[in-house]
Amino acid sequence: MAGSLLPVAEARRLIVDDLAPVPAETITLADALGRVLRADATAQVFHPPADVSAMDGYAVRCDDIPQVPRTLRVVGESAAGHPWRKTLGAGEAVRIFTGAYVPAGADTIVIQENASAGDGSVTINEKPQHGRHIRTKGKDFKNGDVLLKAPRRLNARDIGLLAAMNIPRVSVARRPVVGVLSTGDEIVLPGEPIGDGQIVSANGPGLCAFVASHGGEALNLGVVKDDPKALLRIAEQVRHIDLLVTSGGVSVGDHDVVKGALSSAGFKATFHKIAMRPGKPLLYGRLHDLPILGLPGNPVSAMVCAILFLGPALARLQGLPGAAPTTISARLGTALGANDSRTDHLRAALSHDGGVPVATPFPLQDSNMLANFARADVLIVREPFAPTADAGASVSVIPLN
Ligand code: AMP
Ligand code: MG
């Protein structure tokens, strides 16, 4: 496979199929945001736990009020957390508040706007409907209901639901440990002295952040020179992590040492080149048990490849399917020429024209231009050999934020 240009979807499938989910661990809800649920979550309580009032007003028996106005005796009060524990009799009402248990015998809530309070009594001014404003026990969910299925990445709504289900701890995928290593004689870390011919590393910090934002634990391995021995030493040191991501040195220049160095130690490449732009050189394979993803050095290429391949790889490691990034459709803001044989990913701004999303590609698309990447809202995806497209034509875009 190495040598030929692989389609993007095929490359992603090869990576995802090669990776197995990491083991699960049990954590508290406070730590669960963004983690991937690995066991179905079953409700431990009813919600609501009993019939409760949805409004402030009076709990009554509907049959007591065949016509209005009707005056009832107020025999007690039920507030949230303070139920009235007796049974409502004929001609009686209980003052009730939102969230309070509906007393036995009552079958309807009359909202306070439809009643006038008297001295120990209440006059109902509107004919009530049976069952109105009562949230019945278990109407939202019942004890034993399976409400969240694994695998699923937990969001804030899920955390709230799990809490309401009375589940304080959940089984989630352990955070996959992903080593991030920048390669290149010219690379220095931000804040270090910048020598002659050197440039500051964007990839290390950016990729570590990418890993963290996709549920992984980034192991920052810093920078290694274009030196096969040094590279292999590091790969050897991290042989037990879940994935090693490198940047730079995967092209075919004299100083692109990554593939050669790894191969000399037994690395088996699954593929080495992808039919895409930015980022044609992309290496994936295994050094013994260690999966390695070799990203191109140009920082936009590295990050676009992270979006297309590292994101799905991290998802897979956490037990998710590892699908392609979500796309939405938009109208083109400016015309585009025909595409060549590589899938193109164009940085673009997203605006709205009467509610319709419009993606306007930036005129400059050089793969080292990070500032316009940060300004971009979407990547326009153009399939290989896509014909000329006029402004207004429909295109697929990957939202970046
Ligand atoms: P390479 O893939 O090693 O040939 O690198 C391609 C281009 O990306 C070169 O201009 C490198 O200087 C640049 N580059 C490589 N690594 C990084 C990095 N970590 N941060 C920013 N730019 C990089
Ligand atoms: Mg290099």
Short mmCIF file of N, CA, C and O in Angstrom, two decimals, residues 156-262:
data_model
loop_
_atom_site.label_atom_id
_atom_site.label_comp_id
_atom_site.label_asym_id
_atom_site.label_seq_id
_atom_site.Cartn_x
_atom_site.Cartn_y
_atom_site.Cartn_z
N ALA A 156 -22.98 17.58 29.09
CA ALA A 156 -23.52 18.12 30.35
C ALA A 156 -24.94 17.63 30.60
O ALA A 156 -25.33 17.35 31.74
N ARG A 157 -25.74 17.50 29.54
CA ARG A 157 -27.10 16.99 29.72
C ARG A 157 -27.09 15.56 30.24
O ARG A 157 -27.89 15.18 31.09
N ASP A 158 -26.18 14.77 29.68
CA ASP A 158 -26.07 13.38 30.14
C ASP A 158 -25.70 13.32 31.62
O ASP A 158 -26.22 12.49 32.37
N ILE A 159 -24.77 14.19 32.04
CA ILE A 159 -24.32 14.18 33.43
C ILE A 159 -25.51 14.51 34.35
O ILE A 159 -25.70 13.88 35.38
N GLY A 160 -26.30 15.50 33.94
CA GLY A 160 -27.50 15.86 34.72
C GLY A 160 -28.47 14.69 34.80
O GLY A 160 -29.03 14.39 35.86
N LEU A 161 -28.66 14.01 33.68
CA LEU A 161 -29.56 12.86 33.66
C LEU A 161 -29.03 11.75 34.57
O LEU A 161 -29.79 11.17 35.36
N LEU A 162 -27.74 11.44 34.46
CA LEU A 162 -27.16 10.38 35.29
C LEU A 162 -27.33 10.70 36.77
O LEU A 162 -27.65 9.81 37.58
N ALA A 163 -27.15 11.96 37.12
CA ALA A 163 -27.34 12.37 38.51
C ALA A 163 -28.78 12.11 38.93
O ALA A 163 -29.04 11.53 39.99
N ALA A 164 -29.74 12.52 38.08
CA ALA A 164 -31.16 12.30 38.40
C ALA A 164 -31.48 10.82 38.48
O ALA A 164 -32.40 10.41 39.20
N MET A 165 -30.72 9.98 37.77
CA MET A 165 -30.92 8.53 37.81
C MET A 165 -30.33 7.92 39.08
O MET A 165 -30.39 6.72 39.28
N ASN A 166 -29.73 8.79 39.91
CA ASN A 166 -29.07 8.37 41.16
C ASN A 166 -27.88 7.45 40.88
O ASN A 166 -27.66 6.44 41.54
N ILE A 167 -27.09 7.84 39.86
CA ILE A 167 -25.87 7.09 39.52
C ILE A 167 -24.68 8.00 39.81
O ILE A 167 -24.39 8.91 39.04
N PRO A 168 -24.01 7.82 40.94
CA PRO A 168 -22.90 8.72 41.28
C PRO A 168 -21.60 8.38 40.58
O PRO A 168 -20.72 9.22 40.47
N ARG A 169 -21.44 7.14 40.10
CA ARG A 169 -20.20 6.71 39.43
C ARG A 169 -20.56 6.01 38.13
O ARG A 169 -21.58 5.33 38.05
N VAL A 170 -19.72 6.17 37.14
CA VAL A 170 -19.98 5.54 35.83
C VAL A 170 -18.73 4.83 35.33
O VAL A 170 -17.60 5.21 35.65
N SER A 171 -18.98 3.82 34.50
CA SER A 171 -17.89 3.11 33.85
C SER A 171 -17.61 3.79 32.51
O SER A 171 -18.50 3.90 31.67
N VAL A 172 -16.41 4.29 32.36
CA VAL A 172 -16.02 5.00 31.13
C VAL A 172 -14.69 4.44 30.62
O VAL A 172 -13.96 3.77 31.38
N ALA A 173 -14.39 4.73 29.38
CA ALA A 173 -13.08 4.35 28.86
C ALA A 173 -12.01 5.14 29.60
O ALA A 173 -12.17 6.35 29.81
N ARG A 174 -10.96 4.47 29.99
CA ARG A 174 -9.80 5.20 30.52
C ARG A 174 -9.34 6.15 29.42
O ARG A 174 -9.54 5.90 28.24
N ARG A 175 -8.74 7.29 29.83
CA ARG A 175 -8.23 8.22 28.82
C ARG A 175 -7.08 7.57 28.07
O ARG A 175 -6.07 7.22 28.70
N PRO A 176 -7.18 7.43 26.75
CA PRO A 176 -6.05 6.86 26.02
C PRO A 176 -4.83 7.79 26.13
O PRO A 176 -4.96 9.01 26.01
N VAL A 177 -3.68 7.20 26.40
CA VAL A 177 -2.46 8.00 26.52
C VAL A 177 -1.83 8.12 25.14
O VAL A 177 -1.49 7.12 24.50
N VAL A 178 -1.72 9.36 24.67
CA VAL A 178 -1.20 9.62 23.33
C VAL A 178 0.07 10.47 23.44
O VAL A 178 0.03 11.61 23.92
N GLY A 179 1.19 9.90 23.04
CA GLY A 179 2.44 10.64 23.02
C GLY A 179 2.47 11.59 21.84
O GLY A 179 2.05 11.23 20.74
N VAL A 180 2.92 12.82 22.07
CA VAL A 180 3.00 13.82 21.00
C VAL A 180 4.46 14.26 20.88
O VAL A 180 5.03 14.82 21.82
N LEU A 181 5.05 13.98 19.72
CA LEU A 181 6.47 14.23 19.51
C LEU A 181 6.66 15.05 18.22
O LEU A 181 6.25 14.62 17.15
N SER A 182 7.27 16.22 18.35
CA SER A 182 7.61 17.01 17.16
C SER A 182 9.01 16.64 16.71
O SER A 182 9.90 16.47 17.55
N THR A 183 9.20 16.51 15.40
CA THR A 183 10.54 16.22 14.89
C THR A 183 11.03 17.37 14.04
O THR A 183 10.24 18.06 13.40
N GLY A 184 12.33 17.59 14.04
CA GLY A 184 12.92 18.61 13.17
C GLY A 184 14.07 19.32 13.84
O GLY A 184 13.94 19.77 14.99
N ASP A 185 15.19 19.41 13.13
CA ASP A 185 16.37 20.11 13.65
C ASP A 185 16.06 21.59 13.94
O ASP A 185 16.73 22.22 14.74
N GLU A 186 15.05 22.11 13.21
CA GLU A 186 14.79 23.55 13.29
C GLU A 186 13.79 23.93 14.37
O GLU A 186 13.52 25.11 14.59
N ILE A 187 13.20 22.94 15.06
CA ILE A 187 12.05 23.23 15.92
C ILE A 187 12.50 23.57 17.34
O ILE A 187 13.25 22.81 17.97
N VAL A 188 12.00 24.69 17.86
CA VAL A 188 12.21 25.02 19.26
C VAL A 188 10.85 25.22 19.93
O VAL A 188 9.86 25.51 19.25
N LEU A 189 10.83 25.07 21.23
CA LEU A 189 9.56 25.23 21.94
C LEU A 189 9.25 26.71 22.13
O LEU A 189 10.16 27.54 22.22
N PRO A 190 7.96 27.05 22.21
CA PRO A 190 7.60 28.45 22.43
C PRO A 190 8.27 28.97 23.70
O PRO A 190 8.29 28.28 24.72
N GLY A 191 8.86 30.16 23.59
CA GLY A 191 9.53 30.76 24.75
C GLY A 191 11.01 30.46 24.82
O GLY A 191 11.73 31.13 25.56
N GLU A 192 11.48 29.45 24.07
CA GLU A 192 12.91 29.15 24.07
C GLU A 192 13.63 30.16 23.17
O GLU A 192 13.02 30.74 22.27
N PRO A 193 14.96 30.32 23.36
CA PRO A 193 15.71 31.17 22.43
C PRO A 193 15.61 30.60 21.02
O PRO A 193 15.67 29.38 20.84
N ILE A 194 15.40 31.47 20.04
CA ILE A 194 15.24 31.04 18.65
C ILE A 194 16.56 31.28 17.92
O ILE A 194 16.94 32.41 17.67
N GLY A 195 17.27 30.20 17.61
CA GLY A 195 18.56 30.31 16.94
C GLY A 195 18.40 30.54 15.45
O GLY A 195 17.28 30.55 14.91
N ASP A 196 19.54 30.69 14.77
CA ASP A 196 19.56 30.90 13.33
C ASP A 196 18.90 29.70 12.64
O ASP A 196 19.28 28.56 12.90
N GLY A 197 17.95 29.97 11.78
CA GLY A 197 17.31 28.88 11.02
C GLY A 197 16.24 28.13 11.78
O GLY A 197 15.69 27.15 11.27
N GLN A 198 15.94 28.56 12.99
CA GLN A 198 14.97 27.79 13.78
C GLN A 198 13.58 28.41 13.72
O GLN A 198 13.42 29.59 13.44
N ILE A 199 12.56 27.58 13.96
CA ILE A 199 11.19 28.10 14.07
C ILE A 199 10.53 27.49 15.30
O ILE A 199 10.93 26.44 15.80
N VAL A 200 9.50 28.19 15.75
CA VAL A 200 8.82 27.78 16.98
C VAL A 200 7.81 26.67 16.67
O VAL A 200 7.10 26.74 15.66
N SER A 201 7.75 25.68 17.52
CA SER A 201 6.83 24.55 17.32
C SER A 201 5.39 24.96 17.56
O SER A 201 5.03 25.40 18.64
N ALA A 202 4.57 24.83 16.52
CA ALA A 202 3.12 24.97 16.70
C ALA A 202 2.50 23.60 16.96
O ALA A 202 1.51 23.48 17.68
N ASN A 203 3.11 22.58 16.39
CA ASN A 203 2.44 21.28 16.37
C ASN A 203 2.36 20.61 17.73
O ASN A 203 1.32 20.03 18.07
N GLY A 204 3.45 20.67 18.50
CA GLY A 204 3.43 19.98 19.79
C GLY A 204 2.29 20.49 20.67
O GLY A 204 1.39 19.72 21.04
N PRO A 205 2.29 21.79 20.97
CA PRO A 205 1.21 22.32 21.82
C PRO A 205 -0.19 22.13 21.20
O PRO A 205 -1.13 21.78 21.91
N GLY A 206 -0.29 22.36 19.89
CA GLY A 206 -1.60 22.22 19.24
C GLY A 206 -2.12 20.79 19.30
O GLY A 206 -3.29 20.55 19.61
N LEU A 207 -1.24 19.84 19.04
CA LEU A 207 -1.68 18.44 19.03
C LEU A 207 -1.98 17.93 20.44
O LEU A 207 -2.91 17.14 20.63
N CYS A 208 -1.21 18.39 21.43
CA CYS A 208 -1.52 18.02 22.82
C CYS A 208 -2.93 18.51 23.18
O CYS A 208 -3.71 17.78 23.80
N ALA A 209 -3.23 19.74 22.78
CA ALA A 209 -4.57 20.29 23.07
C ALA A 209 -5.64 19.50 22.34
O ALA A 209 -6.72 19.22 22.87
N PHE A 210 -5.33 19.10 21.10
CA PHE A 210 -6.30 18.32 20.33
C PHE A 210 -6.60 17.00 21.04
O PHE A 210 -7.75 16.58 21.17
N VAL A 211 -5.54 16.34 21.50
CA VAL A 211 -5.71 15.06 22.20
C VAL A 211 -6.59 15.25 23.44
O VAL A 211 -7.55 14.50 23.67
N ALA A 212 -6.27 16.28 24.22
CA ALA A 212 -7.03 16.51 25.46
C ALA A 212 -8.49 16.81 25.14
O ALA A 212 -9.40 16.33 25.82
N SER A 213 -8.72 17.59 24.07
CA SER A 213 -10.11 17.97 23.77
C SER A 213 -10.89 16.81 23.16
O SER A 213 -12.10 16.91 22.98
N HIS A 214 -10.23 15.71 22.85
CA HIS A 214 -10.92 14.53 22.33
C HIS A 214 -10.87 13.37 23.32
O HIS A 214 -10.97 12.21 22.93
N GLY A 215 -10.72 13.70 24.59
CA GLY A 215 -10.85 12.68 25.63
C GLY A 215 -9.58 11.91 25.93
O GLY A 215 -9.59 10.99 26.75
N GLY A 216 -8.47 12.27 25.28
CA GLY A 216 -7.22 11.56 25.53
C GLY A 216 -6.37 12.26 26.57
O GLY A 216 -6.66 13.38 27.00
N GLU A 217 -5.31 11.57 27.00
CA GLU A 217 -4.33 12.18 27.89
C GLU A 217 -3.07 12.35 27.07
O GLU A 217 -2.45 11.37 26.64
N ALA A 218 -2.70 13.62 26.83
CA ALA A 218 -1.52 13.88 26.00
C ALA A 218 -0.25 13.71 26.83
O ALA A 218 -0.15 14.24 27.94
N LEU A 219 0.68 12.96 26.27
CA LEU A 219 2.00 12.83 26.87
C LEU A 219 2.92 13.67 26.00
O LEU A 219 3.24 13.28 24.86
N ASN A 220 3.29 14.84 26.52
CA ASN A 220 4.08 15.78 25.71
C ASN A 220 5.53 15.33 25.66
O ASN A 220 6.25 15.41 26.65
N LEU A 221 5.98 14.86 24.52
CA LEU A 221 7.34 14.33 24.38
C LEU A 221 8.31 15.36 23.82
O LEU A 221 9.47 15.03 23.54
N GLY A 222 7.82 16.59 23.62
CA GLY A 222 8.72 17.67 23.21
C GLY A 222 9.18 17.51 21.77
O GLY A 222 8.43 17.08 20.90
N VAL A 223 10.43 17.86 21.55
CA VAL A 223 10.99 17.92 20.19
C VAL A 223 12.18 16.97 20.09
O VAL A 223 12.98 16.87 21.03
N VAL A 224 12.29 16.27 18.97
CA VAL A 224 13.47 15.45 18.72
C VAL A 224 14.08 15.91 17.38
O VAL A 224 13.37 16.34 16.48
N LYS A 225 15.40 15.86 17.31
CA LYS A 225 16.09 16.27 16.08
C LYS A 225 15.84 15.25 14.97
O LYS A 225 15.34 14.15 15.22
N ASP A 226 16.20 15.61 13.75
CA ASP A 226 16.10 14.67 12.62
C ASP A 226 17.22 13.65 12.73
O ASP A 226 18.13 13.59 11.91
N ASP A 227 17.12 12.85 13.78
CA ASP A 227 18.19 11.92 14.12
C ASP A 227 17.54 10.57 14.43
O ASP A 227 16.85 10.43 15.44
N PRO A 228 17.75 9.59 13.54
CA PRO A 228 17.07 8.30 13.68
C PRO A 228 17.25 7.68 15.06
O PRO A 228 16.29 7.16 15.65
N LYS A 229 18.46 7.76 15.61
CA LYS A 229 18.73 7.10 16.91
C LYS A 229 17.91 7.76 18.02
O LYS A 229 17.32 7.08 18.86
N ALA A 230 17.91 9.09 18.01
CA ALA A 230 17.17 9.81 19.05
C ALA A 230 15.68 9.51 18.95
O ALA A 230 15.00 9.31 19.97
N LEU A 231 15.18 9.46 17.74
CA LEU A 231 13.76 9.16 17.52
C LEU A 231 13.42 7.77 18.04
O LEU A 231 12.43 7.57 18.76
N LEU A 232 14.26 6.80 17.72
CA LEU A 232 14.00 5.42 18.15
C LEU A 232 14.08 5.28 19.66
O LEU A 232 13.31 4.52 20.26
N ARG A 233 15.01 6.02 20.28
CA ARG A 233 15.11 5.97 21.74
C ARG A 233 13.78 6.38 22.38
O ARG A 233 13.30 5.73 23.30
N ILE A 234 13.20 7.44 21.84
CA ILE A 234 11.94 7.92 22.42
C ILE A 234 10.82 6.91 22.15
O ILE A 234 10.04 6.58 23.05
N ALA A 235 10.76 6.40 20.92
CA ALA A 235 9.71 5.43 20.60
C ALA A 235 9.81 4.21 21.52
O ALA A 235 8.80 3.65 21.97
N GLU A 236 11.05 3.83 21.84
CA GLU A 236 11.28 2.69 22.73
C GLU A 236 10.78 3.00 24.14
O GLU A 236 10.12 2.18 24.79
N GLN A 237 11.04 4.24 24.59
CA GLN A 237 10.63 4.64 25.94
C GLN A 237 9.11 4.63 26.12
O GLN A 237 8.62 4.48 27.23
N VAL A 238 8.37 4.86 25.04
CA VAL A 238 6.91 4.99 25.17
C VAL A 238 6.19 3.78 24.56
O VAL A 238 5.03 3.88 24.18
N ARG A 239 6.85 2.64 24.54
CA ARG A 239 6.26 1.50 23.82
C ARG A 239 4.96 1.01 24.43
O ARG A 239 4.20 0.30 23.77
N HIS A 240 4.64 1.41 25.68
CA HIS A 240 3.41 0.91 26.31
C HIS A 240 2.25 1.91 26.27
O HIS A 240 1.20 1.64 26.83
N ILE A 241 2.43 3.05 25.63
CA ILE A 241 1.30 3.99 25.54
C ILE A 241 0.34 3.50 24.46
O ILE A 241 0.59 2.53 23.75
N ASP A 242 -0.80 4.20 24.33
CA ASP A 242 -1.85 3.72 23.43
C ASP A 242 -1.63 4.15 21.99
O ASP A 242 -2.08 3.48 21.06
N LEU A 243 -0.95 5.29 21.78
CA LEU A 243 -0.71 5.77 20.42
C LEU A 243 0.41 6.81 20.48
O LEU A 243 0.45 7.63 21.40
N LEU A 244 1.30 6.73 19.51
CA LEU A 244 2.34 7.77 19.39
C LEU A 244 2.04 8.60 18.15
O LEU A 244 1.85 8.04 17.07
N VAL A 245 1.97 9.91 18.33
CA VAL A 245 1.76 10.82 17.20
C VAL A 245 3.03 11.64 17.02
O VAL A 245 3.51 12.27 17.97
N THR A 246 3.57 11.61 15.81
CA THR A 246 4.73 12.45 15.51
C THR A 246 4.31 13.52 14.53
O THR A 246 3.30 13.36 13.83
N SER A 247 5.07 14.61 14.46
CA SER A 247 4.84 15.56 13.38
C SER A 247 6.17 15.88 12.72
O SER A 247 7.20 15.94 13.38
N GLY A 248 6.11 16.03 11.42
CA GLY A 248 7.30 16.36 10.63
C GLY A 248 8.06 15.12 10.22
O GLY A 248 7.85 14.01 10.74
N GLY A 249 8.94 15.31 9.23
CA GLY A 249 9.86 14.24 8.85
C GLY A 249 9.25 13.03 8.18
O GLY A 249 9.89 11.98 8.12
N VAL A 250 8.00 13.14 7.68
CA VAL A 250 7.40 11.96 7.04
C VAL A 250 7.33 12.08 5.52
O VAL A 250 6.76 11.24 4.85
N SER A 251 7.90 13.18 4.99
CA SER A 251 7.89 13.34 3.53
C SER A 251 9.07 12.54 2.96
O SER A 251 9.57 11.62 3.60
N VAL A 252 9.54 12.91 1.79
CA VAL A 252 10.57 12.09 1.14
C VAL A 252 11.91 12.83 1.00
O VAL A 252 12.79 12.39 0.27
N GLY A 253 12.06 13.96 1.74
CA GLY A 253 13.33 14.69 1.67
C GLY A 253 14.44 13.95 2.40
O GLY A 253 14.20 12.99 3.14
N ASP A 254 15.67 14.44 2.20
CA ASP A 254 16.84 13.79 2.83
C ASP A 254 16.74 13.79 4.35
O ASP A 254 17.32 12.95 5.02
N HIS A 255 16.03 14.79 4.91
CA HIS A 255 15.99 14.91 6.36
C HIS A 255 14.70 14.35 6.94
O HIS A 255 14.41 14.52 8.12
N ASP A 256 13.88 13.69 6.10
CA ASP A 256 12.64 13.10 6.58
C ASP A 256 12.93 11.68 7.06
O ASP A 256 12.84 10.71 6.32
N VAL A 257 13.30 11.60 8.33
CA VAL A 257 13.91 10.37 8.83
C VAL A 257 12.92 9.43 9.53
O VAL A 257 13.28 8.31 9.90
N VAL A 258 11.68 9.88 9.71
CA VAL A 258 10.79 9.13 10.60
C VAL A 258 10.56 7.70 10.11
O VAL A 258 10.78 6.73 10.84
N LYS A 259 10.15 7.57 8.84
CA LYS A 259 9.80 6.23 8.35
C LYS A 259 11.02 5.32 8.34
O LYS A 259 10.96 4.16 8.77
N GLY A 260 12.13 5.86 7.84
CA GLY A 260 13.35 5.04 7.76
C GLY A 260 13.81 4.58 9.14
O GLY A 260 14.15 3.41 9.34
N ALA A 261 13.81 5.51 10.09
CA ALA A 261 14.26 5.17 11.44
C ALA A 261 13.38 4.09 12.04
O ALA A 261 13.87 3.07 12.54
N LEU A 262 12.07 4.31 11.96
CA LEU A 262 11.15 3.34 12.56
C LEU A 262 11.26 1.99 11.86
O LEU A 262 11.26 0.93 12.52
#
